[in-house]
């Protein structure tokens, strides 16, 4: 895989970087291999690309802080949690004893004081139960059962004097309540959970995926609190290097003194890197280098990525190039060829957020057409801003001039209150047919409710008076009520029909009993005429779309008639060929216009 090869090359490049020291203030961390190195990326479908020592276990340390903060938000809500811990960067060391005295709380949940305040909020009946809550939480994010490193836990407990001072200050100021020693033991426990670089990439991908683990499919955090967690990670997650990280790398991340970093690309992937030697801020030298390179190579900086708003418009066409599946007679086709530019079509695509929606709405306003169809079939997401912009444009449009097709979900809900008759259609084809009918009516090209004269049928155009008289003798009248089969797929083709009044729907039945309309044939059109060419069984179902009056012709009798009227079949075949050629030409024009 190209990404695997990329990471392999990156690993060797980063391995050559020197500098940094393994953390020693926790004795167990001093035993870490300074040469250990790993990088992993997990996509939102759960696919993980991992290189180096990706399955080497180490303790999560401060990378646990965002996940516990998310738990607190989910348990108590934003306002309640803000009373216990703020969201402002400190400018001080991660183990600083400085607090926000104005609000009587730690500055943010990514420094030790804030993390201890968050840990104090973990619910459970007793210490052991709360310890299990922490382990279960981190396991949900990782997608597998994790465990504590008891040796590291004990080492942190034995050497945690600084954190005990922080807890004492907070307890005295009533920033936390309960047994301070027990709260610290819980905090030391969360820091001593064993993970791998692979695990951290999955945990990061879970945040990138809106709180749902991409491997297990289990929700680890309510979606509404994911932005809160990512925001604090972005501003405070990298200790005193957070500002520089935001400037150079530009994606939410959290580091830990074991040498790991977890970084999140919202809506795309989770990244992790591990290398024990740390810089003066407590961040891994090599892990930072790896994340910097990935962000730079793939353009991941949140404020460097400039969406191409013009991409919201996939294609544009007019009614001269794109037609509905409604078969038209020669007079109607002439109108569409001549006046079809009065019908315009825009294909929108992708995720519509403010910038893309603004570009789409602007383009809608630029197009001059009597009927403008906006096809939303390829739009897979739209935010509130996009819905509001399109709804506003819909509301102010000239009645009947702006038409939407394939509106789904939030877009459909936003457009519905502003819909007028024939302005919201389930699919593009129905919208095109409506616009064509309206244009043809305006131009006066409709042939009227009945077309009983054979000479006005396109299939029989050019026949002599004698041929028409002989043909009329073969015509048998048929009446089909709405929904009745005129032709059934697979049956022998013995008759073909010329529709004198009404319309017939040609449809195919797909697996799962789903039907798809192939065409609609109106008055003056033919049904089952393919049997004239090869005599093969019917290839589709044809049903009356409303009450249909038709002429039926026996193919056997028609062939017999050709013995005395030899030019009759030649003329009919020539008309059929011309009709097929026009259909093929129309299909080619649509492909050229829309690119599919």
PDB file of C-alpha atoms in Angstrom, residues 68 81 86 122 125 146 280 289 310 320 327 353 380 458 466 487 517 575:
ATOM      1  CA  UNK A  68     -11.445  11.569  30.783  1.00  0.00           C
ATOM      2  CA  UNK A  81     -17.728  20.891  34.144  1.00  0.00           C
ATOM      3  CA  UNK A  86     -11.547  26.052  32.546  1.00  0.00           C
ATOM      4  CA  UNK A 122     -15.493  10.132  37.817  1.00  0.00           C
ATOM      5  CA  UNK A 125     -19.328   3.219  44.194  1.00  0.00           C
ATOM      6  CA  UNK A 146      -6.775  -2.606  28.203  1.00  0.00           C
ATOM      7  CA  UNK A 280      12.374  20.376  27.338  1.00  0.00           C
ATOM      8  CA  UNK A 289       8.844  15.336  13.818  1.00  0.00           C
ATOM      9  CA  UNK A 310     -16.445  25.600  -6.981  1.00  0.00           C
ATOM     10  CA  UNK A 320     -30.963  20.855 -25.237  1.00  0.00           C
ATOM     11  CA  UNK A 327     -40.266   9.722 -25.423  1.00  0.00           C
ATOM     12  CA  UNK A 353     -20.937  23.640   4.277  1.00  0.00           C
ATOM     13  CA  UNK A 380     -23.928  13.526   1.008  1.00  0.00           C
ATOM     14  CA  UNK A 458     -43.883   9.319 -36.560  1.00  0.00           C
ATOM     15  CA  UNK A 466     -52.121   3.347 -50.452  1.00  0.00           C
ATOM     16  CA  UNK A 487     -46.265  -5.901 -22.753  1.00  0.00           C
ATOM     17  CA  UNK A 517     -38.382   3.433 -15.321  1.00  0.00           C
ATOM     18  CA  UNK A 575     -38.230   5.667 -39.362  1.00  0.00           C
TER      19      UNK A 575
END
